[in-house]
């Protein structure tokens, strides 16, 4: 275990080498929040309620989902495909390391770094946007911290890792990854809460893994788990996490057989 | 008991074939043709503990592929391989902890951080105890003379300094088996020698079993007693360097110095003239007759000095490769 903690530490120092890069990344995130925030503010205009949301509830959703995104979606494992293609995966394979753990801990390092920075931004954004966010019930908060967010993080990690493994078969991994990003924007709940969609579509989406990455955790925070329910949502997150874990294991086993350690 | 045993190892790569042109590109989207490339084709060898072996062969001969299979990166198409009693491709952590692979054109050091950071990470990865880490690191730093560069960002190091640090990173866990793929590539002559001396020293001091591939004959000549020559995925020679000379060199080189000028024709009957520039001449004579011809020369021509040498190993190896190709061409005709 100590080796992975040291890895996270060195990954941290490595991340800090490109300070400007990192700061620009954070600026981008802040801007994207402001865009979504002002867009929704404009949509509401004079209306007090739309799609079953009050103005304040909607803006709180945008705000909280943004915080959850920066935890769940920030990752280093996005480099995995590139490293398979360049042959640098060999550096991990020839060492007593598990590739799955390697990237997980690099992701953790990335996430903590991002979280640390977002604390300051949060205070700043809170001051200028002044969203009205009710403090969630302690039970919900506890569930989020110990179960829902860790599971969402793990689920996204496996999905992301699976896309990285495509690198074993093709160097063209950006197209499928871009598709994933677009899908996430629409069906994970990062642009809008999913319960503004038609009920039929919602029912379908509830069976996919995507709502459990951002939408579901955000709703727990806001205390509106809706028709999935807390237990149902956690159960489905767990099921999808296990399914993706098994797929990842299987695909890795196949991929490693065709790995050709290229680059020479 | 050999440390490395390779029996009938074969490794094929599947290559996707595409004719040039737009139409062919479109066609390849629908139906892809694949063909197999035999990177390594039925090779066998054994290596004893503490041996230092040189793999030589032209580009694409299968040297690197063999090393990659031995270090567990590639899954063999067929054949049995055992290193330290493990099957490498299973990548048992117990095996990986005793093995190291260094590729001259690849780096494992973290590019944006000082080498020291990568060393500390490797210490944890290989679970090297503190005191052993300090001891080994000090020794390696001393041997390679890189004390001053450990705290500099790796990207700012020269190629030579970086290769030295790469070696240290690869050796911190004192591997029993070491695979070096072109460790001296791109280095200047001085740095090449430093690397070579280090590898020899390391082999002696730690009794490590080492396989080395290189384009530079000098590396192999200085380091390896035993040489394996690979071409087109097959082993065409496995034995002592000296045996290659005995087996493949047909000539010896006579370097002569004369005290008087005389017509060139008089020298021609003794052997093939490589260069002739009074008072020096270099001629090639059949190996077995070298001493007899030399005696005759001394008797009949005004020789001031004579020197008999083996041809340079590079020339012999070149002959081995071109000979191999000729044989192949012949067997195709039949």
XYZ file of C-alpha atoms in Angstrom:
598
model
C 0.000 0.000 0.000
C 2.811 2.365 0.831
C 4.019 2.239 -2.747
C 0.714 3.600 -4.014
C 0.712 6.403 -1.453
C 4.216 7.384 -2.538
C 2.945 7.258 -6.100
C 0.091 9.620 -5.219
C 2.602 11.946 -3.571
C 4.934 12.048 -6.567
C 1.923 12.448 -8.840
C 1.031 15.510 -6.802
C 4.447 17.107 -7.146
C 4.327 16.307 -10.830
C 0.952 18.012 -11.152
C 2.297 21.116 -9.458
C 5.157 21.445 -11.940
C 2.753 22.816 -14.511
C 1.199 25.442 -12.302
C -0.034 27.622 -15.130
C -1.671 24.651 -16.798
C -3.384 23.737 -13.591
C -4.548 27.258 -12.850
C -5.974 27.586 -16.365
C -7.811 24.303 -15.899
C -9.367 25.627 -12.730
C -10.286 28.893 -14.438
C -12.004 26.907 -17.157
C -14.022 25.027 -14.586
C -15.043 28.196 -12.797
C -16.100 29.736 -16.115
C -18.134 26.675 -17.008
C -19.957 26.936 -13.717
C -20.677 30.617 -14.252
C -21.966 29.887 -17.764
C -24.390 27.238 -16.551
C -25.374 29.409 -13.617
C -26.182 32.523 -15.642
C -27.824 30.488 -18.372
C -30.292 29.059 -15.880
C -30.764 32.402 -14.210
C -31.742 33.803 -17.629
C -34.041 30.862 -18.415
C -35.945 31.496 -15.224
C -36.136 35.238 -15.804
C -39.356 36.325 -14.130
C -40.632 32.777 -13.537
C -40.578 31.546 -10.011
C -40.934 27.897 -10.947
C -40.009 25.832 -14.028
C -39.821 22.046 -14.573
C -40.778 21.544 -10.946
C -37.799 23.588 -9.741
C -37.806 26.943 -8.039
C -35.156 29.355 -9.241
C -33.148 28.904 -6.054
C -33.355 25.116 -6.165
C -32.125 25.045 -9.759
C -29.192 27.325 -9.041
C -28.350 25.250 -5.985
C -28.385 22.161 -8.207
C -25.975 23.757 -10.679
C -23.692 24.788 -7.863
C -23.611 21.488 -6.004
C -23.362 19.354 -9.138
C -20.335 21.412 -10.099
C -18.584 20.581 -6.836
C -19.446 16.901 -7.210
C -18.198 16.874 -10.801
C -14.832 18.217 -9.825
C -14.500 15.313 -7.433
C -15.952 12.502 -9.539
C -14.809 13.460 -13.029
C -11.305 14.819 -12.468
C -8.829 12.151 -13.477
C -5.314 11.349 -14.560
C -6.250 7.952 -15.957
C -7.276 9.801 -19.072
C -3.619 9.276 -20.086
C -3.922 5.496 -20.047
C -4.728 5.023 -23.744
C -1.867 7.258 -24.788
C 0.533 5.355 -22.591
C -0.572 2.035 -24.045
C -0.050 3.402 -27.545
C 3.356 4.890 -26.887
C 4.558 1.697 -25.223
C 5.216 3.497 -21.923
C 2.836 1.060 -20.283
C 5.896 -1.208 -20.202
C 7.239 0.880 -17.313
C 4.290 -0.173 -15.194
C 4.114 -3.757 -16.461
C 7.733 -4.569 -15.671
C 7.322 -3.461 -12.065
C 5.512 -5.168 -9.195
C 2.522 -2.869 -9.652
C -1.127 -3.312 -10.471
C -2.096 -1.076 -13.369
C -5.614 -0.711 -12.018
C -4.339 0.516 -8.657
C -1.624 2.624 -10.266
C -4.088 4.791 -12.128
C -6.569 4.831 -9.286
C -4.031 6.385 -6.984
C -2.934 8.862 -9.613
C -6.583 9.823 -9.956
C -6.899 10.225 -6.213
C -3.888 12.539 -6.242
C -5.474 14.552 -9.023
C -8.799 14.721 -7.227
C -7.353 15.875 -3.923
C -5.332 18.546 -5.682
C -8.454 19.740 -7.482
C -10.528 19.666 -4.313
C -7.942 21.630 -2.425
C -7.966 24.363 -5.031
C -11.714 24.418 -5.331
C -12.151 25.336 -1.680
C -10.907 28.854 -2.372
C -12.922 29.121 -5.541
C -16.026 27.919 -3.753
C -15.748 30.668 -1.177
C -15.263 33.205 -3.946
C -18.181 31.908 -6.042
C -20.381 31.715 -2.989
C -19.721 35.353 -2.277
C -20.523 36.601 -5.765
C -23.350 34.230 -6.705
C -24.933 33.895 -3.274
C -26.887 30.750 -4.072
C -29.453 29.712 -1.518
C -28.422 26.238 -0.506
C -30.090 24.566 2.393
C -27.863 22.506 4.644
C -28.721 18.859 3.935
C -29.903 16.432 6.558
C -26.929 14.907 8.431
C -28.043 11.421 7.372
C -27.873 12.393 3.709
C -24.509 14.057 4.171
C -23.138 10.970 5.887
C -24.426 8.689 3.131
C -22.845 10.938 0.525
C -19.483 11.015 2.196
C -19.089 7.360 3.035
C -21.029 5.595 0.303
C -22.494 7.558 -2.568
C -19.517 9.704 -3.580
C -16.895 6.970 -3.181
C -19.053 4.665 -5.289
C -19.668 7.308 -7.952
C -15.924 7.984 -8.066
C -15.173 4.303 -8.442
C -17.839 3.828 -11.094
C -16.505 6.702 -13.174
C -12.980 5.390 -12.692
C -13.901 2.010 -14.174
C -15.783 3.572 -17.099
C -12.899 5.903 -17.801
C -10.370 3.086 -17.436
C -12.346 0.951 -19.868
C -12.113 3.698 -22.487
C -8.389 3.884 -21.799
C -8.039 0.164 -22.485
C -9.286 0.740 -26.026
C -5.706 1.843 -26.611
C -4.743 -1.818 -26.877
C -6.685 -2.126 -30.123
C -6.602 1.274 -31.712
C -4.674 4.515 -31.484
C -7.903 6.399 -32.252
C -9.253 6.689 -28.744
C -10.209 10.359 -28.812
C -13.357 9.898 -30.857
C -14.965 7.395 -28.474
C -13.812 9.432 -25.508
C -15.329 12.588 -26.920
C -18.558 10.697 -27.362
C -18.382 9.693 -23.703
C -17.945 13.330 -22.678
C -20.958 14.414 -24.683
C -23.060 11.592 -23.279
C -21.972 12.530 -19.770
C -22.965 16.145 -20.308
C -26.482 15.144 -21.243
C -27.303 12.094 -19.209
C -25.114 12.367 -16.112
C -26.705 15.598 -15.039
C -23.858 18.040 -15.282
C -25.724 20.646 -17.363
C -29.193 20.229 -15.939
C -30.987 17.968 -13.457
C -32.353 14.910 -15.207
C -35.841 15.269 -13.770
C -36.548 18.110 -16.195
C -36.651 15.436 -18.909
C -39.828 13.554 -19.903
C -40.692 10.863 -17.365
C -40.390 8.051 -19.926
C -36.813 9.057 -20.740
C -35.992 9.419 -17.071
C -37.176 5.899 -16.405
C -34.865 4.577 -19.092
C -31.912 6.629 -17.894
C -32.353 5.448 -14.345
C -31.308 1.991 -15.437
C -28.068 3.252 -17.032
C -24.955 3.977 -14.967
C -24.744 7.664 -15.911
C -27.187 9.379 -13.528
C -25.293 7.907 -10.584
C -22.142 9.838 -11.371
C -23.422 13.366 -10.748
C -27.200 13.672 -10.798
C -27.966 11.177 -8.057
C -25.342 12.391 -5.540
C -26.396 15.999 -6.150
C -30.023 15.140 -5.496
C -29.114 13.424 -2.246
C -27.408 16.603 -1.155
C -30.465 18.637 -2.101
C -32.766 16.106 -0.424
C -34.769 15.165 -3.543
C -34.011 11.592 -4.476
C -37.307 11.428 -6.412
C -38.580 8.226 -7.901
C -35.313 6.265 -7.641
C -35.122 6.569 -3.885
C -31.974 6.516 -1.793
C -31.710 2.744 -1.442
C -32.591 2.020 -5.062
C -30.044 4.547 -6.288
C -27.255 3.229 -4.097
C -28.121 -0.322 -5.093
C -27.965 0.489 -8.793
C -24.679 2.380 -8.383
C -23.237 -0.638 -6.662
C -24.486 -3.029 -9.352
C -23.059 -0.887 -12.156
C -19.746 -0.480 -10.336
C -19.401 -4.240 -10.013
C -20.415 -4.789 -13.657
C -17.875 -2.281 -14.924
C -15.213 -3.709 -12.657
C -15.780 -7.168 -14.151
C -15.747 -5.812 -17.714
C -12.528 -3.951 -16.984
C -10.918 -7.122 -15.650
C -11.977 -9.092 -18.715
C -10.937 -6.454 -21.251
C -7.577 -6.006 -19.537
C -6.943 -9.748 -19.786
C -7.672 -9.693 -23.518
C -5.790 -6.471 -24.122
C -2.615 -7.516 -22.417
C -2.347 -10.444 -24.826
C -2.306 -8.148 -27.849
C -0.059 -5.529 -26.217
C 3.011 -5.163 -28.348
C 5.100 -2.771 -26.225
C 5.556 -0.540 -29.241
C 7.628 2.537 -29.660
C 10.859 0.857 -30.616
C 20.812 -25.213 -13.306
C 20.328 -22.437 -15.884
C 18.659 -19.207 -14.755
C 17.058 -18.538 -18.096
C 15.703 -21.294 -20.296
C 14.073 -20.591 -23.627
C 12.704 -23.483 -25.637
C 11.308 -23.096 -29.152
C 10.168 -19.536 -28.531
C 8.082 -18.070 -31.331
C 6.471 -14.653 -31.366
C 4.286 -13.456 -34.216
C 2.890 -9.966 -34.551
C -0.365 -9.373 -36.342
C 0.105 -6.516 -38.740
C -2.707 -4.705 -40.452
C -1.934 -4.422 -44.122
C -2.932 -1.426 -46.188
C -2.094 -0.545 -49.769
C -1.396 3.126 -50.420
C -4.186 5.329 -51.743
C -7.535 6.705 -50.684
C -9.586 3.861 -52.142
C -7.503 1.330 -50.253
C -7.929 3.353 -47.052
C -11.686 3.234 -47.476
C -11.548 -0.456 -48.202
C -9.521 -1.068 -45.077
C -12.297 0.505 -42.999
C -14.569 -2.349 -43.956
C -12.367 -5.345 -44.480
C -8.928 -5.394 -42.940
C -6.280 -7.770 -44.091
C -3.890 -9.007 -41.488
C -0.718 -10.907 -41.888
C 1.695 -12.375 -39.402
C 5.203 -11.123 -38.956
C 7.522 -13.653 -37.424
C 9.508 -11.456 -35.069
C 11.046 -14.448 -33.328
C 10.945 -17.802 -35.021
C 11.660 -20.900 -32.964
C 14.688 -19.971 -30.889
C 16.150 -21.840 -27.941
C 18.954 -21.037 -25.528
C 19.992 -21.352 -21.901
C 21.798 -18.892 -19.689
C 23.620 -19.666 -16.469
C 23.743 -17.483 -13.371
C 26.137 -14.578 -13.620
C 26.609 -14.809 -17.366
C 26.796 -11.637 -19.434
C 25.497 -12.298 -22.904
C 25.465 -10.098 -25.965
C 22.597 -10.263 -28.436
C 23.528 -8.884 -31.787
C 21.690 -8.608 -35.036
C 20.464 -6.014 -37.514
C 17.394 -3.850 -36.909
C 14.238 -5.921 -36.740
C 16.135 -9.154 -36.179
C 14.130 -10.023 -33.076
C 16.514 -8.997 -30.292
C 14.202 -6.544 -28.591
C 11.209 -8.841 -29.024
C 13.132 -11.595 -27.243
C 13.943 -9.253 -24.358
C 10.330 -8.127 -24.152
C 9.147 -11.713 -23.937
C 11.745 -12.495 -21.272
C 10.713 -9.498 -19.189
C 7.042 -10.464 -19.346
C 5.820 -7.667 -21.601
C 4.836 -9.888 -24.469
C 2.902 -13.092 -24.525
C 4.772 -15.735 -26.508
C 2.958 -17.203 -29.516
C 4.450 -20.562 -28.625
C 7.345 -22.116 -26.742
C 8.422 -22.471 -23.112
C 10.257 -19.773 -21.235
C 11.472 -19.882 -17.689
C 13.391 -17.122 -15.922
C 14.369 -17.703 -12.280
C 11.769 -20.469 -12.300
C 8.927 -18.139 -13.369
C 6.969 -17.855 -16.578
C 7.593 -14.176 -17.356
C 4.276 -13.347 -19.039
C 2.384 -14.177 -15.849
C 4.168 -11.187 -14.326
C 4.285 -12.642 -10.851
C 5.346 -9.822 -8.551
C 7.924 -12.142 -7.019
C 9.535 -12.382 -10.451
C 9.267 -8.686 -11.288
C 11.007 -7.798 -8.034
C 14.111 -9.685 -9.171
C 14.192 -8.443 -12.738
C 14.848 -5.207 -14.531
C 14.536 -4.044 -18.121
C 16.336 -0.968 -19.385
C 15.566 0.345 -22.832
C 17.995 2.877 -24.214
C 15.288 4.747 -26.039
C 12.651 4.718 -23.341
C 12.625 6.415 -20.010
C 10.990 5.448 -16.777
C 12.161 8.494 -14.812
C 9.549 11.163 -14.167
C 10.428 13.737 -16.767
C 9.454 16.854 -14.811
C 10.902 15.893 -11.456
C 14.450 15.362 -10.177
C 15.717 11.788 -10.603
C 15.829 11.450 -6.829
C 12.013 11.432 -6.710
C 11.795 8.528 -9.145
C 14.374 6.662 -7.061
C 12.285 7.078 -3.919
C 9.197 5.873 -5.758
C 11.058 2.805 -7.019
C 12.324 2.110 -3.521
C 8.706 1.890 -2.357
C 7.510 -0.033 -5.412
C 10.181 -2.680 -4.933
C 9.901 -2.505 -1.154
C 13.614 -1.979 -0.633
C 14.490 -1.548 3.079
C 15.847 1.897 4.056
C 19.410 0.903 4.876
C 19.775 -1.257 1.776
C 18.392 1.564 -0.362
C 20.915 4.027 1.030
C 23.778 1.622 0.571
C 22.925 0.628 -3.000
C 22.112 4.189 -4.047
C 25.405 5.477 -2.694
C 27.337 2.769 -4.478
C 25.604 3.357 -7.786
C 25.911 7.125 -7.567
C 29.587 6.709 -6.785
C 30.214 4.243 -9.622
C 28.394 6.348 -12.188
C 29.547 9.700 -10.827
C 26.185 11.469 -10.845
C 26.111 12.942 -7.356
C 25.598 16.477 -8.638
C 22.642 15.852 -10.891
C 20.252 13.969 -8.618
C 18.316 17.078 -7.680
C 17.966 18.484 -11.163
C 14.799 18.018 -13.203
C 15.302 15.008 -15.453
C 14.288 16.971 -18.547
C 17.235 19.281 -18.011
C 19.852 16.501 -17.896
C 22.051 15.552 -20.830
C 21.356 12.234 -22.525
C 24.368 10.651 -20.864
C 23.436 11.847 -17.386
C 19.887 10.713 -17.943
C 20.922 7.229 -19.058
C 23.045 6.912 -15.932
C 20.081 7.880 -13.776
C 17.883 5.460 -15.736
C 20.340 2.696 -14.884
C 20.303 3.613 -11.208
C 16.494 3.590 -11.155
C 16.557 0.147 -12.734
C 19.127 -1.257 -10.322
C 17.985 0.062 -6.942
C 16.276 -3.209 -6.116
C 19.427 -5.192 -6.991
C 17.824 -7.335 -9.698
C 19.229 -10.809 -10.248
C 18.406 -10.652 -13.920
C 18.977 -7.571 -16.017
C 17.914 -6.963 -19.603
C 19.663 -4.078 -21.301
C 18.315 -3.038 -24.657
C 20.742 -0.725 -26.449
C 21.969 0.940 -23.249
C 24.602 2.966 -25.069
C 22.539 4.191 -27.992
C 23.054 7.840 -28.817
C 25.837 8.322 -26.295
C 29.223 9.786 -27.155
C 32.298 7.606 -27.091
C 33.411 8.654 -23.611
C 29.982 8.064 -22.140
C 29.725 4.724 -23.970
C 32.892 3.609 -22.313
C 31.706 4.751 -18.894
C 28.505 2.753 -19.367
C 30.414 -0.289 -20.532
C 32.790 -0.185 -17.581
C 29.868 0.141 -15.262
C 27.989 -2.815 -16.710
C 31.060 -5.016 -16.485
C 31.671 -3.923 -12.916
C 28.054 -4.488 -11.971
C 28.041 -7.960 -13.464
C 31.159 -8.890 -11.509
C 30.225 -7.297 -8.227
C 26.607 -8.434 -7.934
C 26.831 -11.691 -9.906
C 23.852 -10.459 -11.911
C 22.840 -12.300 -15.028
C 22.763 -9.808 -17.879
C 21.535 -9.897 -21.444
C 22.627 -6.962 -23.520
C 21.642 -5.987 -27.017
C 23.584 -3.443 -28.956
C 24.366 -2.140 -32.388
C 27.832 -1.259 -31.264
C 30.194 -4.188 -31.661
C 32.487 -2.473 -29.212
C 29.923 -3.022 -26.433
C 29.682 -6.702 -27.147
C 33.406 -7.154 -27.671
C 34.289 -5.512 -24.377
C 31.515 -7.003 -22.291
C 30.268 -10.345 -23.445
C 32.175 -13.581 -23.580
C 29.217 -15.308 -25.141
C 27.385 -13.905 -28.101
C 24.063 -14.813 -29.631
C 23.563 -13.630 -33.177
C 19.966 -13.268 -34.306
C 18.779 -12.564 -37.814
C 15.269 -12.775 -39.242
C 14.028 -14.118 -35.930
C 16.410 -17.058 -35.872
C 19.572 -17.709 -33.921
C 22.373 -18.139 -36.395
C 25.198 -18.307 -33.908
C 25.492 -18.924 -30.187
C 28.914 -19.232 -28.644
C 32.131 -17.495 -27.678
C 33.059 -14.392 -29.576
C 36.337 -16.017 -30.520
C 34.526 -18.912 -32.145
C 32.808 -16.559 -34.554
C 36.213 -15.531 -35.793
C 37.345 -19.126 -36.149
C 34.162 -20.095 -37.880
C 33.461 -17.227 -40.181
C 36.715 -15.388 -40.829
C 38.275 -16.708 -44.014
C 41.163 -14.297 -44.098
C 43.831 -12.787 -41.975
C 45.096 -9.293 -42.508
C 48.797 -8.759 -43.116
C 50.104 -5.246 -42.653
C 53.515 -4.821 -44.215
C 56.152 -2.170 -44.315
C 58.873 -2.282 -46.962
C 62.352 -0.878 -47.043
C 62.583 -0.595 -50.863
C 60.104 0.121 -53.629
C 59.180 -2.652 -56.072
C 56.434 -3.260 -58.657
C 52.997 -3.957 -57.228
C 52.649 -7.188 -59.230
C 55.253 -8.874 -57.080
C 53.016 -8.511 -54.067
C 49.816 -9.571 -55.817
C 50.652 -13.241 -55.922
C 50.738 -13.400 -52.106
C 47.161 -12.283 -51.552
C 44.450 -9.777 -52.285
C 45.738 -6.211 -51.903
C 43.560 -3.984 -49.765
C 45.789 -0.926 -49.915
C 49.155 -0.121 -51.384
C 50.965 3.053 -50.607
C 54.691 2.778 -50.325
C 56.110 1.916 -47.830
C 52.893 0.449 -46.420
C 50.666 -2.288 -47.809
C 47.733 -4.244 -46.416
C 46.847 -7.617 -47.909
C 44.296 -10.327 -47.169
C 45.506 -13.914 -47.136
C 43.609 -17.180 -46.592
C 43.485 -17.898 -42.884
C 45.128 -21.280 -42.850
C 48.012 -20.185 -45.013
C 48.733 -16.967 -43.148
C 51.977 -17.985 -41.499
C 53.282 -19.784 -44.570
C 52.631 -16.745 -46.784
C 54.203 -14.444 -44.225
C 57.366 -16.534 -44.234
C 57.504 -16.462 -48.009
C 57.003 -12.703 -48.018
C 59.838 -12.185 -45.609
C 62.093 -14.268 -47.844
C 61.248 -12.772 -51.234
C 60.410 -9.089 -50.597
C 62.273 -6.315 -48.768
C 60.027 -6.421 -45.682
C 60.918 -4.071 -42.834
C 57.994 -4.876 -40.620
C 55.082 -7.308 -40.642
C 51.937 -7.619 -38.564
C 49.345 -10.417 -38.763
C 45.820 -9.652 -37.518
C 42.328 -11.044 -37.466
C 39.881 -9.044 -39.556
C 37.723 -6.625 -37.528
C 34.770 -8.357 -35.904
C 32.339 -5.964 -37.586
C 33.444 -7.231 -40.979
C 33.003 -10.836 -39.898
C 29.529 -10.239 -38.525
C 28.574 -8.463 -41.720
C 29.679 -11.570 -43.572
C 27.635 -13.745 -41.227
C 24.509 -11.751 -41.996
C 25.001 -11.567 -45.723
C 25.870 -15.279 -45.738
C 22.650 -16.011 -43.883
C 20.654 -14.181 -46.493
C 22.340 -16.002 -49.344
C 21.536 -19.344 -47.794
C 17.938 -18.318 -47.370
C 17.723 -17.272 -51.005
C 19.123 -20.625 -52.024
C 16.660 -22.583 -49.951
C 13.800 -20.577 -51.448
C 14.886 -21.529 -54.932
C 14.854 -25.186 -53.991
